[in-house]
Amino acid sequence: MANKIEIENFSVYWNAERYLNSISLEVKMNEILGIIGPSGSGKTTFLRSINRMNELETGFKHEGLLSMDGNDIYSPDTDVVLLRKKIGIVFAMPVPLPMSIYENVVYGVRLSGIRNKQKLDELVERSLTEAYLWNEVKDRLNISGLRLSGGQQQRLCLARVLAMEPEVILLDEPTSGLDPISTAKIEDALNELKSKYTIILVTNNTKQAARVADRTGFFLMGDLIEIGDTRKVFTSPVKKETDDYITGRFG
Amino acid sequence: MIISPKNMQRGVVSILTAATAITVLILIFIIFFILEKGLPVLSLNFLTTNPQDMGKSGGIFPTIIGTILLPAIALLIAIPLGIFTSVYLCEYTKETIITKIIRFATDCLAGIPSIIFGLFGYIFFVNTLEMGWSILSGGLTLAVMVLPTIIRTSEEAIRSVPQIYRQVSFSLGASRWQTVKKVVLPNALPGIVTGVMLSIGRSIGETAAVIFTAGSSLRIPTSLFDSVRTMSVHFYILAREGLSNQNAYGTAAALIIAVLIINILAYWTMHRFIAKRN
Ligand SMILES: Nc1ncnc2c1ncn2[C@@H]1O[C@H](COP(=O)(O)OP(=O)(O)O)[C@@H](O)[C@H]1O
Ligand SMILES: [Mg+2]
């Protein structure tokens, strides 16, 4: 399968201190790549490097190559706004914007200039359906997104990314605060979505990676220790650190 | 002597209650006092006729026009300028020594007595720019006077919008300006409106800065370069010259009622806006 994203010797510094050490990996078209590792190992930093969210914070510096479809993401010619439309992100904390469910979903596409009400309506229904939320909210699309439960809010956040029809979806521990039923719904959604999108799923829950990821990478203290087919990483890891982590001996 | 926590608590509560009570009582007393003396004078006739005899008798119609025009010009200029400035300071610049100096300067300006602004307006707008005593000079002076307040309150309001909303907006492919327009300003609106309302109140009630720049003509103005008298200046002149205490109170009552109505309208509009969004 072709590579969607290629990362070569990519390092990140926060305030001149290095937090990602020369990471190299590929993300294949239409796969779910799981990223696991203890907290503080640089998973979020890695994920937010891909759609250039890190540069909104002070003290960010990077080295190395990060490309999508062969185009350098950090090239001065890259249109960041366009890039973020192609690479959507779901944060760990569900944060609906303080507006209606409908407006949350169409936020990104409205910015792209789509005004046609019928087109927007279709988009809302399709995105919410893909995010496994439509049936729960279809009769109250005009209430504030803030009035949904945490699990529903997170699916709303997923829907608003899907509405933009991105190519890549980044998820940063999307189920860390959710109940098992909401978690299952999001995992089901991801399983269906991978036919259309390339997905990187950072998760604090190793079982989740085992359930939904095609391949899994293990981060530890800024290093990519191991990456490979999920089954292989979980059943016969090459590195001792990986084995220790997935069997729960640390982290 | 050691005061027990319980007595301390009682003491603090009584002091706080007393302070609140005094504040409210003073406020009620002032309003009641002025309305009591002014309301009997107020009538449709008083509001819609020209003053006779320097204001000893007749109505206050021209001063109502002045009171509407001056703050209107001031706010028309100061609101966009102030909001854009605070957006620029909060969203488009990194926090540096320069932004700190700008903020400090704005704070200082907000605390300067209005008569100094009057003097500035007199020297700059009336004389240097040769606008004379006019609606325009007065409006511009008031704009300069309320600008710091609008900038500071808008800045506070903009800063209180959670950072994560901006991140979400950027992550959905919004530009900085789109983020400001669709997320930051709507959420900062209640705070901004508070600042604007303070400014409306200040510019309607302002006397010193206006008398130096807009003059005190009692004619009905026909252009922006005509002099005009506001209700507060009218009140000041009537009272100081001892022309008519009765009409002075009538003017004051009209002024208070106008400010109340404007504030209520502003709150109402804002709450409707917020309710519509949620
Ligand atoms: N904006 C930032 N500024 C400074 N340091 C940061 C910033 N974001 C993350 N870090 C540091 O980078 C390290 C890795 O954090 P993170 O990427 O959030 O790890 P993880 O997601 O695996 O828990 C942490 O030690 C954190 O303090
Ligand atoms: Mg993290």
Coordinates of C-alpha atoms and ligand atoms in Angstrom, one line a residue:
Chain A
M1 CA 0.0 0.0 0.0
A2 CA 1.2 3.5 -0.8
N3 CA 2.4 5.8 2.0
K4 CA 0.2 8.7 2.9
I5 CA 2.6 10.3 5.3
E6 CA 6.4 9.9 5.5
I7 CA 8.4 11.0 8.5
E8 CA 12.1 11.0 8.5
N9 CA 14.4 11.9 11.4
F10 CA 11.9 14.2 12.8
S11 CA 12.8 15.9 16.2
V12 CA 10.9 18.4 18.2
Y13 CA 12.2 20.9 20.8
W14 CA 10.2 22.7 23.3
N15 CA 12.2 25.7 24.6
A16 CA 15.4 24.3 23.3
E17 CA 14.9 21.0 25.1
R18 CA 14.4 17.9 22.9
Y19 CA 11.2 16.0 23.4
L20 CA 11.0 13.9 20.2
N21 CA 14.2 12.1 19.1
S22 CA 14.7 11.7 15.4
I23 CA 11.5 9.8 14.7
S24 CA 11.2 7.9 11.4
L25 CA 8.0 6.1 10.2
E26 CA 5.4 6.0 7.5
V27 CA 1.7 6.1 7.6
K28 CA 0.0 4.0 4.9
M29 CA -3.0 5.1 2.9
N30 CA -6.3 4.0 4.6
E31 CA -4.7 2.4 7.6
I32 CA -5.3 3.0 11.3
L33 CA -1.9 3.6 12.9
G34 CA -2.1 3.3 16.6
I35 CA 0.4 5.1 18.8
I36 CA 0.8 3.9 22.4
G37 CA 3.2 4.9 25.2
P38 CA 3.2 6.2 28.7
S39 CA 2.2 9.8 29.3
G40 CA 4.9 12.4 28.7
S41 CA 6.5 10.3 26.0
G42 CA 5.7 12.8 23.3
K43 CA 2.6 11.3 21.6
T44 CA 0.7 14.5 21.6
T45 CA 3.7 16.5 20.4
F46 CA 4.1 14.0 17.6
L47 CA 0.5 14.1 16.5
R48 CA 0.3 17.9 16.6
S49 CA 3.4 18.2 14.5
I50 CA 1.6 16.6 11.6
N51 CA -1.0 19.3 11.2
R52 CA 1.3 22.0 12.5
M53 CA -0.7 22.8 15.6
N54 CA 2.4 22.9 17.7
E55 CA 3.6 26.1 16.1
L56 CA 0.7 27.9 17.7
E57 CA 2.5 27.5 21.1
T58 CA 5.7 29.4 22.0
G59 CA 9.0 27.6 22.2
F60 CA 8.4 25.0 19.4
K61 CA 11.2 24.0 17.1
H62 CA 11.6 21.1 14.8
E63 CA 14.1 19.2 12.7
G64 CA 13.8 16.6 10.0
L65 CA 11.2 15.8 7.3
L66 CA 7.5 15.4 7.5
S67 CA 5.6 15.0 4.2
M68 CA 2.2 14.1 3.0
D69 CA 1.8 12.7 -0.5
G70 CA 5.4 13.6 -1.1
N71 CA 4.9 17.3 -0.2
D72 CA 6.9 18.8 2.6
I73 CA 4.5 19.8 5.3
Y74 CA 6.9 22.3 6.8
S75 CA 7.9 23.9 3.5
P76 CA 7.4 27.7 3.5
D77 CA 5.2 27.2 0.5
T78 CA 2.7 25.0 2.4
D79 CA -0.7 26.7 3.0
V80 CA -1.3 25.9 6.7
V81 CA -5.0 26.6 6.5
L82 CA -5.4 24.2 3.6
L83 CA -3.2 21.7 5.4
R84 CA -5.4 21.7 8.5
K85 CA -8.4 21.1 6.3
K86 CA -6.8 18.0 4.9
I87 CA -5.6 16.8 8.3
G88 CA -8.3 16.9 10.9
I89 CA -7.7 16.4 14.6
V90 CA -9.8 15.3 17.5
F91 CA -8.4 16.4 20.9
A92 CA -8.3 14.4 24.1
M93 CA -10.8 16.7 25.7
P94 CA -14.1 17.0 23.8
V95 CA -14.4 20.8 23.1
P96 CA -17.5 21.7 21.1
L97 CA -17.5 25.3 20.2
P98 CA -20.2 27.3 22.1
M99 CA -22.7 27.1 19.3
S100 CA -25.4 24.7 18.1
I101 CA -24.7 21.1 17.1
Y102 CA -25.5 22.0 13.5
E103 CA -23.1 25.0 13.5
N104 CA -20.4 22.9 15.2
V105 CA -20.5 20.4 12.4
V106 CA -20.5 22.9 9.5
Y107 CA -18.0 25.2 11.1
G108 CA -15.1 24.1 8.9
V109 CA -17.0 23.8 5.7
R110 CA -18.7 27.2 6.1
L111 CA -15.2 28.7 6.3
S112 CA -14.5 27.1 2.9
G113 CA -17.4 29.1 1.5
I114 CA -20.1 26.5 1.3
R115 CA -23.4 28.3 1.9
N116 CA -26.0 26.1 0.1
K117 CA -28.4 25.0 2.9
Q118 CA -29.3 21.7 1.3
K119 CA -25.6 20.8 0.8
L120 CA -24.9 21.7 4.5
D121 CA -27.9 19.7 5.7
E122 CA -26.7 16.7 3.8
L123 CA -23.2 17.1 5.2
V124 CA -24.5 17.4 8.7
E125 CA -26.5 14.2 8.4
R126 CA -23.7 12.2 6.7
S127 CA -21.0 13.4 9.2
L128 CA -23.1 12.8 12.3
T129 CA -24.1 9.3 10.9
E130 CA -20.4 8.5 10.3
A131 CA -19.6 9.6 13.8
Y132 CA -22.4 7.3 15.2
L133 CA -24.2 10.3 16.6
W134 CA -27.0 11.1 14.2
N135 CA -29.8 9.1 15.8
E136 CA -29.1 10.6 19.2
V137 CA -29.3 14.3 18.0
K138 CA -31.2 14.4 14.8
D139 CA -34.2 16.0 16.5
R140 CA -32.3 18.7 18.3
L141 CA -29.6 19.9 16.0
N142 CA -30.2 23.5 17.2
I143 CA -29.4 23.0 20.8
S144 CA -25.9 24.0 22.0
G145 CA -23.2 21.4 21.5
L146 CA -22.2 22.1 25.1
R147 CA -25.5 20.4 26.3
L148 CA -24.5 17.0 25.1
S149 CA -22.9 14.4 27.3
G150 CA -19.1 14.0 27.2
G151 CA -19.3 10.9 25.0
Q152 CA -21.7 12.7 22.6
Q153 CA -19.5 15.8 22.6
Q154 CA -16.5 13.8 21.5
R155 CA -18.5 12.2 18.6
L156 CA -19.6 15.7 17.7
C157 CA -15.9 16.7 17.5
L158 CA -15.3 13.7 15.3
A159 CA -18.3 14.6 13.1
R160 CA -17.1 18.2 12.6
V161 CA -13.8 16.9 11.4
L162 CA -15.5 14.4 9.0
A163 CA -17.7 17.2 7.6
M164 CA -14.5 18.8 6.1
E165 CA -13.8 15.6 4.2
P166 CA -10.2 15.5 5.3
E167 CA -7.6 13.0 4.0
V168 CA -6.1 12.2 7.3
I169 CA -7.6 12.2 10.8
L170 CA -5.5 12.5 13.9
L171 CA -7.1 11.4 17.2
D172 CA -5.4 12.2 20.5
E173 CA -6.7 9.8 23.2
P174 CA -10.2 10.5 22.0
T175 CA -11.8 8.1 24.5
S176 CA -9.7 8.8 27.6
G177 CA -12.6 10.4 29.5
L178 CA -15.4 8.4 28.1
D179 CA -17.6 5.6 29.3
P180 CA -17.3 2.1 27.7
I181 CA -20.4 2.5 25.5
S182 CA -19.2 5.8 24.0
T183 CA -15.8 4.3 23.6
A184 CA -17.2 1.4 21.6
K185 CA -19.2 3.7 19.4
I186 CA -16.1 5.7 18.5
E187 CA -14.1 2.6 17.8
D188 CA -16.9 1.3 15.6
A189 CA -16.9 4.6 13.8
L190 CA -13.1 4.4 13.2
N191 CA -13.3 0.9 11.9
E192 CA -15.7 2.0 9.2
L193 CA -13.9 5.3 8.5
K194 CA -10.6 3.7 7.5
S195 CA -11.9 2.8 4.1
K196 CA -12.1 6.5 3.4
Y197 CA -9.5 8.1 5.5
T198 CA -6.0 7.6 6.8
I199 CA -6.1 7.6 10.6
I200 CA -3.6 8.0 13.4
L201 CA -4.9 7.1 16.8
V202 CA -2.9 8.0 19.9
T203 CA -4.3 6.1 22.8
N204 CA -3.6 5.7 26.4
N205 CA -5.4 2.4 26.3
T206 CA -3.2 -0.4 24.8
K207 CA -6.2 -2.7 24.4
Q208 CA -7.8 -0.1 22.2
A209 CA -4.8 -0.1 19.9
A210 CA -4.9 -3.9 19.8
R211 CA -8.6 -3.7 18.9
V212 CA -8.6 -1.1 16.2
A213 CA -5.1 -0.4 14.9
D214 CA -3.7 -2.1 11.8
R215 CA -0.2 -1.2 12.9
T216 CA 1.0 0.1 16.2
G217 CA 4.0 2.3 17.2
F218 CA 5.3 2.5 20.7
F219 CA 6.8 5.8 22.0
L220 CA 8.9 6.0 25.1
M221 CA 10.5 9.2 26.4
G222 CA 10.6 10.8 22.9
D223 CA 11.9 7.7 21.1
L224 CA 9.9 5.5 18.7
I225 CA 10.9 2.2 20.2
E226 CA 9.1 -0.1 17.9
I227 CA 6.5 -0.1 15.1
G228 CA 4.9 -2.9 13.2
D229 CA 1.7 -4.9 12.6
T230 CA -0.5 -4.6 15.6
R231 CA -0.7 -8.4 16.1
K232 CA 3.0 -8.8 15.9
V233 CA 3.7 -5.8 18.3
F234 CA 1.3 -7.3 20.8
T235 CA 2.2 -10.9 20.6
S236 CA 5.9 -11.0 19.8
P237 CA 7.5 -7.5 20.3
V238 CA 11.1 -7.2 19.4
K239 CA 12.0 -4.8 22.2
K240 CA 11.9 -5.6 25.8
E241 CA 10.5 -2.1 26.7
T242 CA 7.5 -2.8 24.4
D243 CA 6.9 -6.1 26.1
D244 CA 7.1 -4.5 29.5
Y245 CA 4.7 -1.7 28.6
I246 CA 2.0 -3.9 26.9
T247 CA 2.1 -6.4 29.7
G248 CA 1.7 -3.6 32.2
R249 CA 5.0 -4.1 33.9
F250 CA 5.4 -0.3 33.8
G251 CA 3.8 2.9 32.4
Chain B
M1 CA -6.9 40.1 72.1
I2 CA -7.8 37.2 70.0
I3 CA -11.0 37.2 68.0
S4 CA -12.6 33.8 67.5
P5 CA -13.1 32.8 63.9
K6 CA -16.8 32.8 64.4
N7 CA -16.9 36.4 65.6
M8 CA -14.5 37.4 62.9
Q9 CA -16.9 35.9 60.4
R10 CA -19.8 37.8 61.9
G11 CA -17.7 41.0 61.8
V12 CA -16.7 40.6 58.2
V13 CA -20.3 39.8 57.1
S14 CA -21.7 42.9 58.9
I15 CA -19.1 45.1 57.4
L16 CA -19.7 43.8 53.9
T17 CA -23.5 44.1 54.3
A18 CA -23.2 47.6 55.7
A19 CA -20.9 48.7 52.8
T20 CA -23.4 47.3 50.2
A21 CA -26.3 48.8 52.0
I22 CA -24.6 52.3 52.1
T23 CA -23.8 52.1 48.4
V24 CA -27.3 51.1 47.4
L25 CA -28.8 53.7 49.7
I26 CA -26.6 56.5 48.3
L27 CA -27.6 55.5 44.8
I28 CA -31.3 55.4 45.5
F29 CA -31.1 58.7 47.4
I30 CA -29.4 60.5 44.5
I31 CA -31.9 59.1 41.9
F32 CA -34.9 59.7 44.1
F33 CA -33.7 63.3 45.0
I34 CA -33.2 64.3 41.4
L35 CA -36.4 62.6 40.1
E36 CA -38.4 64.1 42.9
K37 CA -37.3 67.6 42.0
G38 CA -37.1 67.0 38.2
L39 CA -40.1 64.8 37.3
P40 CA -42.7 67.6 38.0
V41 CA -40.9 69.7 35.4
L42 CA -40.6 66.9 32.8
S43 CA -43.3 67.0 30.2
L44 CA -43.5 66.4 26.5
N45 CA -43.5 70.1 26.1
F46 CA -40.3 70.5 28.1
L47 CA -38.6 67.9 25.9
T48 CA -39.7 69.2 22.5
T49 CA -39.6 73.0 22.8
N50 CA -36.7 75.5 22.5
P51 CA -35.4 77.2 25.6
Q52 CA -36.5 80.8 26.2
D53 CA -34.4 83.4 27.9
M54 CA -31.1 81.4 28.2
G55 CA -33.0 78.5 29.6
K56 CA -34.9 80.3 32.4
S57 CA -38.0 79.0 30.8
G58 CA -39.0 76.9 27.8
G59 CA -37.7 73.5 27.0
I60 CA -34.5 71.7 26.3
F61 CA -34.9 70.4 22.8
P62 CA -31.6 71.6 21.3
T63 CA -29.6 70.0 24.2
I64 CA -31.3 66.7 23.5
I65 CA -29.9 66.8 20.0
G66 CA -26.5 67.7 21.3
T67 CA -26.6 64.9 23.8
I68 CA -27.5 62.4 21.1
L69 CA -25.0 63.6 18.5
L70 CA -21.9 64.0 20.6
P71 CA -21.9 60.5 22.1
A72 CA -23.0 59.0 18.8
I73 CA -20.0 60.4 17.0
A74 CA -17.7 59.5 19.8
L75 CA -19.0 55.9 19.9
L76 CA -19.1 55.5 16.1
I77 CA -15.4 56.2 16.2
A78 CA -14.3 54.7 19.5
I79 CA -16.1 51.4 19.3
P80 CA -14.5 50.1 16.1
L81 CA -11.2 51.7 16.8
G82 CA -11.1 50.3 20.3
I83 CA -12.2 46.8 19.4
F84 CA -9.8 46.5 16.5
T85 CA -7.0 47.8 18.7
S86 CA -7.7 45.2 21.4
V87 CA -8.1 42.4 18.9
Y88 CA -4.7 43.4 17.4
L89 CA -3.1 43.5 20.9
C90 CA -4.6 40.2 22.0
E91 CA -4.6 38.1 18.8
Y92 CA -2.0 39.4 16.5
T93 CA 0.9 40.3 18.7
K94 CA 3.0 38.2 21.1
E95 CA 3.2 39.5 24.6
T96 CA 6.3 41.7 24.7
I97 CA 7.6 44.7 26.5
I98 CA 6.0 46.9 23.9
T99 CA 2.5 45.5 24.4
K100 CA 3.0 45.9 28.2
I101 CA 3.9 49.6 27.6
I102 CA 0.9 50.1 25.4
R103 CA -1.3 48.5 28.1
F104 CA 0.2 50.6 30.8
A105 CA -0.3 53.8 28.7
T106 CA -3.9 52.9 28.1
D107 CA -4.5 52.4 31.8
C108 CA -3.0 55.8 32.5
L109 CA -5.1 57.4 29.8
A110 CA -8.2 55.8 31.3
G111 CA -7.5 57.5 34.6
I112 CA -6.9 61.1 33.3
P113 CA -9.5 63.7 34.5
S114 CA -11.8 64.6 31.7
I115 CA -11.0 68.3 31.8
I116 CA -7.5 67.4 30.5
F117 CA -9.1 65.8 27.5
G118 CA -11.2 68.9 27.2
L119 CA -8.1 71.0 27.1
F120 CA -6.5 68.7 24.6
G121 CA -9.5 68.8 22.4
Y122 CA -9.6 72.6 22.6
I123 CA -6.0 72.9 21.6
F124 CA -5.9 70.2 19.0
F125 CA -9.4 69.9 17.4
V126 CA -10.8 73.4 18.0
N127 CA -7.7 75.4 17.4
T128 CA -5.0 73.4 15.5
L129 CA -7.3 71.7 13.2
E130 CA -9.5 74.8 13.1
M131 CA -12.8 72.8 13.7
G132 CA -13.9 75.5 16.1
W133 CA -16.4 74.8 18.9
S134 CA -18.4 72.2 17.1
I135 CA -20.2 68.9 17.2
L136 CA -17.3 67.4 15.5
S137 CA -14.6 68.7 17.9
G138 CA -16.8 67.6 20.9
G139 CA -17.5 64.1 19.4
L140 CA -13.8 63.5 18.6
T141 CA -12.7 64.6 22.0
L142 CA -15.2 62.3 23.7
A143 CA -14.0 59.5 21.4
V144 CA -10.4 60.0 22.6
M145 CA -11.7 60.1 26.1
V146 CA -13.6 56.8 26.1
L147 CA -11.2 54.9 23.8
P148 CA -8.9 53.7 26.7
T149 CA -11.9 52.3 28.5
I150 CA -13.2 50.5 25.5
I151 CA -9.7 49.1 24.7
R152 CA -9.1 47.8 28.2
T153 CA -12.5 46.2 28.8
S154 CA -12.5 44.6 25.3
E155 CA -9.0 43.3 26.0
E156 CA -10.1 41.7 29.2
A157 CA -13.1 40.2 27.5
I158 CA -11.1 38.8 24.6
R159 CA -8.5 37.3 26.9
S160 CA -11.1 35.5 28.9
V161 CA -12.2 33.5 25.8
P162 CA -10.7 30.0 26.5
Q163 CA -7.5 29.4 24.4
I164 CA -8.8 26.0 23.5
Y165 CA -11.6 27.5 21.4
R166 CA -9.0 29.2 19.2
Q167 CA -7.1 26.0 18.8
V168 CA -10.2 24.1 17.8
S169 CA -11.0 26.8 15.3
F170 CA -7.5 26.8 13.8
S171 CA -7.6 23.0 13.7
L172 CA -10.7 23.2 11.5
G173 CA -8.9 25.2 9.0
A174 CA -9.9 28.7 10.1
S175 CA -7.6 31.7 9.5
R176 CA -6.8 34.0 12.4
W177 CA -9.3 36.6 11.3
Q178 CA -12.0 33.9 10.8
T179 CA -11.3 32.7 14.3
V180 CA -11.6 36.2 15.7
K181 CA -14.8 36.8 13.8
K182 CA -16.6 33.5 14.5
V183 CA -15.3 32.5 17.9
V184 CA -13.4 35.2 19.8
L185 CA -15.6 38.2 19.3
P186 CA -19.0 36.5 19.8
N187 CA -17.8 35.0 23.1
A188 CA -16.2 38.3 24.2
L189 CA -19.3 40.2 23.4
P190 CA -20.8 40.5 26.9
G191 CA -17.5 42.0 28.3
I192 CA -17.2 44.3 25.3
V193 CA -20.8 45.5 25.7
T194 CA -20.1 46.3 29.4
G195 CA -17.2 48.6 28.3
V196 CA -19.3 50.2 25.6
M197 CA -22.1 50.9 28.1
L198 CA -19.7 52.5 30.6
S199 CA -18.5 54.6 27.7
I200 CA -22.0 55.6 26.7
G201 CA -22.7 56.6 30.3
R202 CA -19.5 58.6 30.6
S203 CA -19.9 60.4 27.3
I204 CA -23.5 61.3 27.9
G205 CA -22.8 62.7 31.3
E206 CA -19.5 64.4 30.4
T207 CA -19.4 68.2 30.9
A208 CA -15.8 69.4 31.2
A209 CA -14.5 67.9 28.0
V210 CA -17.6 69.0 26.1
I211 CA -17.9 72.6 27.2
F212 CA -14.4 73.3 25.9
T213 CA -14.9 71.7 22.6
A214 CA -18.5 71.8 21.5
G215 CA -19.3 75.1 23.2
S216 CA -22.7 75.9 24.6
S217 CA -24.8 77.3 21.8
L218 CA -28.6 76.9 22.3
R219 CA -29.4 77.0 18.6
I220 CA -30.5 73.9 16.8
P221 CA -27.4 72.8 14.9
T222 CA -27.6 72.4 11.1
S223 CA -24.1 71.0 10.4
L224 CA -21.3 69.1 12.2
F225 CA -19.4 72.3 12.5
D226 CA -22.0 74.1 14.5
S227 CA -21.6 74.5 18.2
V228 CA -24.1 72.6 20.4
R229 CA -25.0 72.3 24.0
T230 CA -25.5 69.0 25.7
M231 CA -27.9 68.3 28.5
S232 CA -25.1 68.0 31.1
V233 CA -23.6 71.3 30.0
H234 CA -27.1 72.9 30.1
F235 CA -27.6 71.6 33.6
Y236 CA -24.2 72.9 34.6
I237 CA -24.9 76.4 33.2
L238 CA -28.4 76.6 34.6
A239 CA -27.3 75.6 38.0
R240 CA -24.1 77.7 38.1
E241 CA -25.6 80.9 36.8
G242 CA -28.6 80.3 39.0
L243 CA -30.9 80.8 36.0
S244 CA -33.5 78.2 36.9
N245 CA -33.1 75.5 39.5
Q246 CA -36.3 74.0 38.4
N247 CA -35.3 73.6 34.8
A248 CA -31.8 72.3 35.9
Y249 CA -33.5 69.5 37.8
G250 CA -35.8 68.8 34.9
T251 CA -32.7 68.4 32.7
A252 CA -31.0 66.2 35.2
A253 CA -34.0 63.9 35.5
A254 CA -34.2 63.6 31.7
L255 CA -30.5 62.8 31.6
I256 CA -30.8 60.1 34.3
I257 CA -33.8 58.5 32.6
A258 CA -32.0 58.5 29.2
V259 CA -28.9 56.7 30.7
L260 CA -31.2 54.2 32.4
I261 CA -33.1 53.5 29.2
I262 CA -29.9 53.1 27.1
N263 CA -28.4 50.7 29.6
I264 CA -31.5 48.6 29.8
L265 CA -31.7 48.5 26.0
A266 CA -28.0 47.5 25.7
Y267 CA -28.5 44.7 28.3
W268 CA -31.6 43.5 26.6
T269 CA -30.0 43.4 23.2
M270 CA -27.0 41.5 24.5
H271 CA -29.1 38.9 26.3
R272 CA -31.2 38.3 23.2
F273 CA -28.0 37.8 21.2
I274 CA -26.7 35.3 23.8
A275 CA -30.0 33.5 24.0
K276 CA -30.1 33.2 20.3
R277 CA -26.7 31.6 20.1
N278 CA -27.4 29.0 22.7
Ligands
LIG1 N1 3.6 23.5 24.5 C1 4.6 23.0 25.2 N2 5.5 23.7 25.8 C2 6.5 23.1 26.4 N3 6.6 21.8 26.6 C3 5.7 21.0 26.1 C4 4.6 21.5 25.4 N4 3.8 20.5 25.0 C5 4.4 19.4 25.5 N5 5.5 19.7 26.1 C6 6.4 18.7 26.8 O1 6.7 17.6 25.9 C7 6.7 16.4 26.7 C8 5.8 15.4 26.0 O2 4.5 15.8 26.1 P1 3.3 15.2 25.3 O3 3.6 15.3 23.8 O4 2.0 15.9 25.7 O5 3.3 13.6 25.7 P2 2.1 12.6 25.8 O6 1.1 13.0 24.9 O7 2.8 11.3 25.3 O8 1.7 12.5 27.2 C9 6.2 16.7 28.1 O9 7.3 16.6 29.0 C10 5.7 18.1 28.0 O10 6.1 18.8 29.2
MG2 MG -1.0 13.5 25.3

